[in-house]
Amino acid sequence: MNKQGQSPIKRRISRQIMVGDVPVGGDAPIAVQSMTNTETCNVAATVAQIKALEDVGADIVRVSVPSMEAAEAFGEIKKLVNVPLVTDIHFDYKIALRVAELGADCLRINPGNIGREDRVRAVVDAARHHGIPIRIGVNAGSLEKDLQKKYGEPTPEALVESAMRHIDILDRLNFPDFKLSLKASDVFMTVAAYRQIATQIEQPLHLGITEAGGLRSGTVKSSVGLGMLLMEGIGDTLRVSLAADPVQEIKVGFDILKSLKLRNKGINFIACPSCSRQNFDVVKTMNELESRVEDILTPLDVSVIGCVVNGPGEAKETDLGLTGGSPNNLMYEDGVPSGKLENENLVDNLEKMIRRKVAEKEAAEALIIAKN
């Protein structure tokens, strides 16, 4: 059962591109991505980090390729992972040509930084030949010098003007298969820039608040900025940029989308902040339970409420619901009372019930697919 319902958000209509086997734009789900922070030439470490990101549901992973040596390492990395990989390249067009040959699923470049038009054309021709899109990435911290002089400081208008320069190059080369990001560390600047560009192009938009901060502050800043844009239907893929383990970026990204009912992956917990009415330690229970079920990617709504004031009402709207009660806590399944649980071994029993419910849901979905 999933009573979360459809999101009321009407998304901006955009051109769909393919990053590997992941559709971006159009009516495709909003993709969640992160970026490796290992040395790309350290193939084992980079592969391990990519697999960790895959395990928590990453749709796309970006890998920095600053040298030809890193490009060759990328070729080895690509063979060992399943998730689509975007290669991050600046200035050296030969690196872009090489990673395109080695299986890159998307080239992250700024055409204006590649140099002469013949070099840009060579990169675009390679992307066209291999059937891969380009991502243009505009950042407030690296605007062109003439734009810095013109505007005095980074502004939404400066970001958009920079983006249009790169877009114009691709337009002249008749290459429409790109996505665009306009990032700043300032929430208002970022939001204003995306709002402007969203009305000027049809291509998908990759959202992010760049250099947002550490785990807590960066999560808050990203949630505010990305949430504003997503509420307006703007955004086809996103990255939460955190000075933290990249795995956390994926988790926070999905949490943002879950809160707006735009994607439902993993356990969606509804939990009270607890008070003196609680009949079990809600905070301790939630901390332990969340860490135990992080590996689950199948959508499931679970309510954990410490008392009977709001517990039954929340439980009736979720797949599984726990309500604090005396002498025993009440358990609901598919909105219907299903039994009682004692405080002893509470987390163990909840985890078992969640995993059983997930297995049942996966089996039912597999049966539907088999019938079709």
Short mmCIF file of C-alpha atoms in Angstrom, two decimals:
data_model
loop_
_atom_site.label_atom_id
_atom_site.label_comp_id
_atom_site.label_asym_id
_atom_site.label_seq_id
_atom_site.Cartn_x
_atom_site.Cartn_y
_atom_site.Cartn_z
CA MET A 1 0.00 0.00 0.00
CA ASN A 2 1.24 3.51 -0.77
CA LYS A 3 -1.01 6.34 0.24
CA GLN A 4 1.54 9.09 -0.37
CA GLY A 5 -0.32 9.94 -3.58
CA GLN A 6 0.77 11.79 -6.67
CA SER A 7 2.70 15.02 -6.44
CA PRO A 8 0.65 18.12 -7.29
CA ILE A 9 3.73 19.63 -8.93
CA LYS A 10 3.44 20.23 -12.68
CA ARG A 11 6.89 19.80 -14.14
CA ARG A 12 8.40 21.98 -16.84
CA ILE A 13 8.26 20.31 -20.24
CA SER A 14 11.79 19.56 -21.46
CA ARG A 15 13.58 17.66 -24.21
CA GLN A 16 14.58 14.16 -23.10
CA ILE A 17 18.15 12.94 -23.41
CA MET A 18 19.73 9.63 -22.41
CA VAL A 19 22.66 9.36 -20.00
CA GLY A 20 23.54 5.71 -20.48
CA ASP A 21 20.28 3.90 -19.83
CA VAL A 22 18.90 6.72 -17.64
CA PRO A 23 16.40 9.07 -19.33
CA VAL A 24 16.76 12.70 -18.25
CA GLY A 25 14.04 15.22 -18.99
CA GLY A 26 10.64 14.77 -20.55
CA ASP A 27 8.43 12.73 -18.26
CA ALA A 28 11.33 10.73 -16.77
CA PRO A 29 11.78 10.62 -12.99
CA ILE A 30 14.14 13.27 -11.65
CA ALA A 31 17.56 11.62 -11.56
CA VAL A 32 19.76 11.81 -8.45
CA GLN A 33 23.50 11.93 -8.89
CA SER A 34 26.75 12.50 -7.02
CA MET A 35 30.43 12.83 -7.86
CA THR A 36 33.45 10.80 -6.79
CA ASN A 37 36.11 12.52 -4.67
CA THR A 38 38.77 9.82 -4.99
CA GLU A 39 41.82 10.16 -7.21
CA THR A 40 40.51 8.93 -10.55
CA CYS A 41 43.84 7.26 -11.30
CA ASN A 42 43.25 5.11 -8.21
CA VAL A 43 40.93 2.74 -10.02
CA ALA A 44 40.19 0.47 -7.05
CA ALA A 45 39.24 3.36 -4.72
CA THR A 46 37.12 5.06 -7.37
CA VAL A 47 35.28 1.87 -8.28
CA ALA A 48 34.61 1.16 -4.59
CA GLN A 49 33.11 4.63 -4.14
CA ILE A 50 30.97 4.32 -7.26
CA LYS A 51 29.65 0.95 -6.08
CA ALA A 52 28.81 2.49 -2.69
CA LEU A 53 26.83 5.17 -4.54
CA GLU A 54 25.12 2.49 -6.64
CA ASP A 55 24.15 0.65 -3.46
CA VAL A 56 22.16 3.64 -2.16
CA GLY A 57 20.41 4.17 -5.48
CA ALA A 58 22.50 6.71 -7.42
CA ASP A 59 21.13 7.11 -10.95
CA ILE A 60 24.24 8.82 -12.35
CA VAL A 61 27.80 9.38 -11.07
CA ARG A 62 30.22 12.07 -12.25
CA VAL A 63 33.95 11.41 -12.37
CA SER A 64 36.61 14.09 -12.75
CA VAL A 65 39.06 13.44 -15.59
CA PRO A 66 41.80 16.10 -15.32
CA SER A 67 44.51 14.35 -17.35
CA MET A 68 45.05 11.80 -20.09
CA GLU A 69 46.30 9.38 -17.43
CA ALA A 70 42.97 9.82 -15.63
CA ALA A 71 41.17 9.22 -18.94
CA GLU A 72 42.85 5.82 -19.29
CA ALA A 73 41.95 5.02 -15.68
CA PHE A 74 38.37 6.01 -16.45
CA GLY A 75 38.32 3.37 -19.18
CA GLU A 76 39.12 0.71 -16.59
CA ILE A 77 36.61 2.12 -14.11
CA LYS A 78 33.83 2.09 -16.70
CA LYS A 79 34.26 -1.66 -17.22
CA LEU A 80 33.76 -2.39 -13.52
CA VAL A 81 30.58 -0.45 -12.67
CA ASN A 82 26.96 -0.42 -13.83
CA VAL A 83 25.76 3.12 -13.16
CA PRO A 84 26.08 5.67 -16.02
CA LEU A 85 29.19 7.85 -15.70
CA VAL A 86 29.54 11.53 -16.58
CA THR A 87 33.12 12.65 -17.24
CA ASP A 88 34.08 16.07 -15.90
CA ILE A 89 36.53 17.73 -18.31
CA HIS A 90 37.98 21.22 -18.56
CA PHE A 91 40.10 22.85 -21.28
CA ASP A 92 41.76 19.80 -22.94
CA TYR A 93 39.57 18.63 -25.80
CA LYS A 94 41.74 15.55 -26.37
CA ILE A 95 40.64 14.17 -22.98
CA ALA A 96 37.01 14.53 -24.06
CA LEU A 97 37.71 12.68 -27.29
CA ARG A 98 39.44 9.87 -25.43
CA VAL A 99 36.78 9.28 -22.76
CA ALA A 100 34.11 9.30 -25.46
CA GLU A 101 35.97 6.38 -27.04
CA LEU A 102 36.25 4.66 -23.66
CA GLY A 103 32.52 4.64 -22.96
CA ALA A 104 31.61 7.88 -21.19
CA ASP A 105 27.85 8.24 -20.91
CA CYS A 106 27.95 12.04 -20.91
CA LEU A 107 30.63 14.71 -21.38
CA ARG A 108 30.59 17.51 -18.83
CA ILE A 109 32.32 20.38 -20.62
CA ASN A 110 31.91 24.07 -21.19
CA PRO A 111 32.31 24.53 -24.96
CA GLY A 112 33.67 28.04 -24.47
CA ASN A 113 36.56 26.68 -22.38
CA ILE A 114 37.67 24.11 -24.95
CA GLY A 115 39.40 26.65 -27.19
CA ARG A 116 39.30 27.00 -30.96
CA GLU A 117 36.09 26.19 -32.81
CA ASP A 118 37.67 23.24 -34.58
CA ARG A 119 38.39 21.66 -31.19
CA VAL A 120 34.86 22.26 -29.98
CA ARG A 121 33.55 20.80 -33.23
CA ALA A 122 35.73 17.71 -32.74
CA VAL A 123 34.27 17.15 -29.26
CA VAL A 124 30.70 17.65 -30.46
CA ASP A 125 31.30 15.32 -33.42
CA ALA A 126 32.62 12.69 -31.00
CA ALA A 127 29.57 13.04 -28.79
CA ARG A 128 27.31 12.75 -31.82
CA HIS A 129 29.21 9.74 -33.16
CA HIS A 130 29.03 7.86 -29.85
CA GLY A 131 25.45 8.92 -29.13
CA ILE A 132 26.20 10.65 -25.84
CA PRO A 133 24.93 13.99 -24.52
CA ILE A 134 26.88 16.96 -23.22
CA ARG A 135 26.38 18.70 -19.91
CA ILE A 136 27.13 22.41 -19.77
CA GLY A 137 28.04 23.47 -16.25
CA VAL A 138 28.07 27.19 -15.37
CA ASN A 139 29.41 28.10 -11.94
CA ALA A 140 29.36 31.50 -10.23
CA GLY A 141 32.93 30.92 -9.06
CA SER A 142 34.36 30.55 -12.56
CA LEU A 143 32.57 33.11 -14.73
CA GLU A 144 34.38 34.52 -17.73
CA LYS A 145 36.53 37.58 -16.95
CA ASP A 146 34.58 39.91 -19.22
CA LEU A 147 31.34 38.94 -17.49
CA GLN A 148 32.95 39.55 -14.10
CA LYS A 149 33.93 42.99 -15.33
CA LYS A 150 30.53 43.67 -16.90
CA TYR A 151 28.46 42.70 -13.86
CA GLY A 152 30.99 43.51 -11.12
CA GLU A 153 30.08 40.35 -9.26
CA PRO A 154 28.27 37.08 -9.96
CA THR A 155 24.57 37.67 -10.63
CA PRO A 156 21.75 35.54 -12.03
CA GLU A 157 21.97 37.51 -15.27
CA ALA A 158 25.71 36.83 -15.52
CA LEU A 159 25.14 33.11 -15.07
CA VAL A 160 22.46 33.06 -17.76
CA GLU A 161 24.58 35.10 -20.19
CA SER A 162 27.50 32.71 -19.68
CA ALA A 163 25.22 29.74 -20.27
CA MET A 164 23.79 31.21 -23.46
CA ARG A 165 27.30 31.65 -24.86
CA HIS A 166 27.98 27.95 -24.49
CA ILE A 167 24.53 27.04 -25.76
CA ASP A 168 24.99 29.23 -28.84
CA ILE A 169 28.10 27.24 -29.75
CA LEU A 170 26.19 23.95 -29.59
CA ASP A 171 23.30 25.48 -31.51
CA ARG A 172 25.65 26.53 -34.34
CA LEU A 173 26.92 22.96 -34.44
CA ASN A 174 23.35 21.62 -34.49
CA PHE A 175 23.78 19.63 -31.27
CA PRO A 176 20.63 19.85 -29.10
CA ASP A 177 21.32 16.87 -26.84
CA PHE A 178 22.64 18.61 -23.76
CA LYS A 179 21.63 19.42 -20.23
CA LEU A 180 22.55 22.55 -18.31
CA SER A 181 23.40 23.58 -14.77
CA LEU A 182 23.65 27.11 -13.35
CA LYS A 183 25.13 26.84 -9.88
CA ALA A 184 26.06 29.27 -7.15
CA SER A 185 26.57 28.86 -3.43
CA ASP A 186 23.96 31.57 -2.88
CA VAL A 187 20.41 30.20 -2.84
CA PHE A 188 18.72 33.33 -4.19
CA MET A 189 21.18 33.72 -7.07
CA THR A 190 20.86 30.08 -8.06
CA VAL A 191 17.07 30.04 -7.95
CA ALA A 192 16.78 33.28 -9.94
CA ALA A 193 19.19 32.02 -12.63
CA TYR A 194 17.32 28.73 -13.08
CA ARG A 195 14.00 30.55 -13.26
CA GLN A 196 15.34 32.75 -16.06
CA ILE A 197 16.95 30.00 -18.12
CA ALA A 198 13.97 27.64 -17.74
CA THR A 199 11.90 29.91 -20.00
CA GLN A 200 14.62 30.29 -22.65
CA ILE A 201 15.64 26.72 -23.53
CA GLU A 202 13.94 23.34 -23.91
CA GLN A 203 16.83 21.22 -22.65
CA PRO A 204 16.77 19.44 -19.27
CA LEU A 205 18.16 21.25 -16.26
CA HIS A 206 20.54 19.76 -13.69
CA LEU A 207 19.95 21.38 -10.29
CA GLY A 208 22.43 22.07 -7.53
CA ILE A 209 23.51 24.60 -4.93
CA THR A 210 27.25 24.41 -5.40
CA GLU A 211 29.63 24.26 -2.42
CA ALA A 212 26.60 24.20 -0.13
CA GLY A 213 28.57 23.29 3.00
CA GLY A 214 28.90 20.39 5.40
CA LEU A 215 26.39 17.63 5.99
CA ARG A 216 23.93 19.60 8.13
CA SER A 217 24.27 23.12 6.75
CA GLY A 218 24.62 21.91 3.16
CA THR A 219 21.56 19.72 3.48
CA VAL A 220 19.49 22.64 4.75
CA LYS A 221 20.74 25.06 2.08
CA SER A 222 20.23 22.53 -0.71
CA SER A 223 16.79 21.55 0.53
CA VAL A 224 15.67 25.18 0.57
CA GLY A 225 17.12 26.08 -2.85
CA LEU A 226 16.31 22.89 -4.72
CA GLY A 227 12.94 22.66 -3.03
CA MET A 228 11.95 26.10 -4.31
CA LEU A 229 12.82 25.13 -7.89
CA LEU A 230 11.32 21.66 -7.74
CA MET A 231 8.07 23.09 -6.35
CA GLU A 232 7.88 25.21 -9.51
CA GLY A 233 8.43 22.17 -11.72
CA ILE A 234 11.99 23.14 -12.60
CA GLY A 235 14.63 20.40 -12.60
CA ASP A 236 15.23 17.08 -14.33
CA THR A 237 18.28 15.84 -12.40
CA LEU A 238 19.99 17.03 -9.25
CA ARG A 239 23.04 16.81 -7.07
CA VAL A 240 23.23 17.82 -3.42
CA SER A 241 26.79 19.16 -3.07
CA LEU A 242 28.05 18.36 0.44
CA ALA A 243 31.45 18.45 2.08
CA ALA A 244 30.72 14.93 3.29
CA ASP A 245 30.71 11.33 2.11
CA PRO A 246 29.16 11.38 -1.41
CA VAL A 247 26.81 8.61 -0.28
CA GLN A 248 25.10 11.24 1.88
CA GLU A 249 24.45 13.34 -1.23
CA ILE A 250 22.37 10.55 -2.73
CA LYS A 251 20.44 9.97 0.47
CA VAL A 252 19.62 13.65 0.91
CA GLY A 253 18.70 13.98 -2.77
CA PHE A 254 16.14 11.21 -2.53
CA ASP A 255 14.83 12.60 0.76
CA ILE A 256 14.19 15.95 -0.95
CA LEU A 257 12.32 14.26 -3.80
CA LYS A 258 10.36 12.04 -1.40
CA SER A 259 9.24 15.06 0.61
CA LEU A 260 7.78 16.59 -2.57
CA LYS A 261 6.30 13.26 -3.74
CA LEU A 262 8.44 13.44 -6.88
CA ARG A 263 10.19 10.11 -6.28
CA ASN A 264 9.68 7.32 -3.82
CA LYS A 265 12.73 5.17 -3.22
CA GLY A 266 13.54 3.41 0.02
CA ILE A 267 11.77 3.71 3.35
CA ASN A 268 9.72 6.85 3.87
CA PHE A 269 9.58 7.24 7.65
CA ILE A 270 6.90 9.28 9.39
CA ALA A 271 8.14 9.71 12.95
CA CYS A 272 7.17 12.02 15.78
CA PRO A 273 9.79 14.18 17.52
CA SER A 274 8.74 12.47 20.79
CA CYS A 275 7.47 14.00 24.03
CA SER A 276 6.63 12.89 27.56
CA ARG A 277 3.63 10.92 26.25
CA GLN A 278 5.86 8.45 24.40
CA ASN A 279 5.63 4.81 25.43
CA PHE A 280 8.99 3.89 23.89
CA ASP A 281 12.16 5.81 23.06
CA VAL A 282 11.22 7.15 19.62
CA VAL A 283 14.52 8.91 18.90
CA LYS A 284 16.66 5.91 19.81
CA THR A 285 14.37 3.58 17.88
CA MET A 286 14.45 5.73 14.75
CA ASN A 287 18.22 6.23 14.81
CA GLU A 288 18.85 2.50 15.01
CA LEU A 289 16.09 1.53 12.59
CA GLU A 290 17.15 3.99 9.88
CA SER A 291 20.73 2.76 9.98
CA ARG A 292 19.61 -0.87 9.69
CA VAL A 293 17.36 -0.44 6.64
CA GLU A 294 19.48 1.94 4.56
CA ASP A 295 20.09 -0.82 2.05
CA ILE A 296 16.40 -1.06 1.14
CA LEU A 297 15.51 0.77 -2.09
CA THR A 298 11.95 -0.51 -2.52
CA PRO A 299 9.44 2.23 -1.59
CA LEU A 300 7.64 1.67 1.71
CA ASP A 301 5.85 4.05 4.06
CA VAL A 302 6.46 3.37 7.75
CA SER A 303 5.12 5.43 10.67
CA VAL A 304 6.73 5.36 14.10
CA ILE A 305 4.69 7.36 16.61
CA GLY A 306 5.26 7.29 20.36
CA CYS A 307 1.68 7.55 21.62
CA VAL A 308 -1.98 7.08 20.67
CA VAL A 309 -2.72 10.78 20.05
CA ASN A 310 -1.52 10.80 16.43
CA GLY A 311 -0.28 7.24 16.07
CA PRO A 312 -3.44 5.48 14.83
CA GLY A 313 -4.21 8.20 12.31
CA GLU A 314 -0.71 8.08 10.82
CA ALA A 315 -0.67 4.26 10.86
CA LYS A 316 -3.84 4.12 8.77
CA GLU A 317 -2.02 5.96 5.97
CA THR A 318 1.13 3.83 5.83
CA ASP A 319 2.23 0.35 4.84
CA LEU A 320 3.39 -0.36 8.38
CA GLY A 321 2.67 1.68 11.48
CA LEU A 322 3.84 1.53 15.07
CA THR A 323 1.88 3.36 17.76
CA GLY A 324 3.05 3.61 21.34
CA GLY A 325 0.61 2.01 23.79
CA SER A 326 0.43 0.67 27.32
CA PRO A 327 1.20 -2.02 28.26
CA ASN A 328 2.11 -2.93 24.65
CA ASN A 329 2.60 -0.94 21.47
CA LEU A 330 0.12 -1.32 18.62
CA MET A 331 1.16 -2.46 15.14
CA TYR A 332 -0.74 -1.68 11.95
CA GLU A 333 -0.31 -3.20 8.49
CA ASP A 334 -1.93 -1.63 5.44
CA GLY A 335 -3.84 0.64 7.81
CA VAL A 336 -5.37 -2.20 9.82
CA PRO A 337 -4.41 -3.24 13.39
CA SER A 338 -2.28 -6.36 13.10
CA GLY A 339 -0.90 -7.07 16.56
CA LYS A 340 1.08 -5.80 19.50
CA LEU A 341 4.81 -5.35 20.15
CA GLU A 342 6.62 -5.10 23.46
CA ASN A 343 9.43 -2.60 23.95
CA GLU A 344 11.90 -5.44 24.35
CA ASN A 345 13.55 -6.20 20.98
CA LEU A 346 11.37 -3.52 19.41
CA VAL A 347 13.87 -2.53 16.69
CA ASP A 348 14.62 -6.17 15.83
CA ASN A 349 10.95 -6.91 15.38
CA LEU A 350 10.29 -3.75 13.37
CA GLU A 351 13.19 -4.52 11.04
CA LYS A 352 11.88 -8.04 10.46
CA MET A 353 8.41 -6.72 9.65
CA ILE A 354 9.80 -4.10 7.26
CA ARG A 355 11.93 -6.63 5.40
CA ARG A 356 9.03 -9.07 5.18
CA LYS A 357 6.76 -6.33 3.81
CA VAL A 358 9.40 -5.27 1.29
CA ALA A 359 9.83 -8.89 0.13
CA GLU A 360 6.06 -9.23 -0.32
CA LYS A 361 5.90 -6.01 -2.28
CA GLU A 362 8.81 -6.98 -4.53
CA ALA A 363 7.27 -10.41 -5.18
CA ALA A 364 3.93 -8.85 -6.09
CA GLU A 365 5.59 -6.40 -8.47
CA ALA A 366 7.64 -9.18 -10.06
CA LEU A 367 4.44 -11.17 -10.63
CA ILE A 368 2.79 -8.21 -12.35
CA ILE A 369 5.81 -7.77 -14.61
CA ALA A 370 5.86 -11.49 -15.44
CA LYS A 371 2.17 -11.44 -16.38
CA ASN A 372 2.72 -8.49 -18.67
#
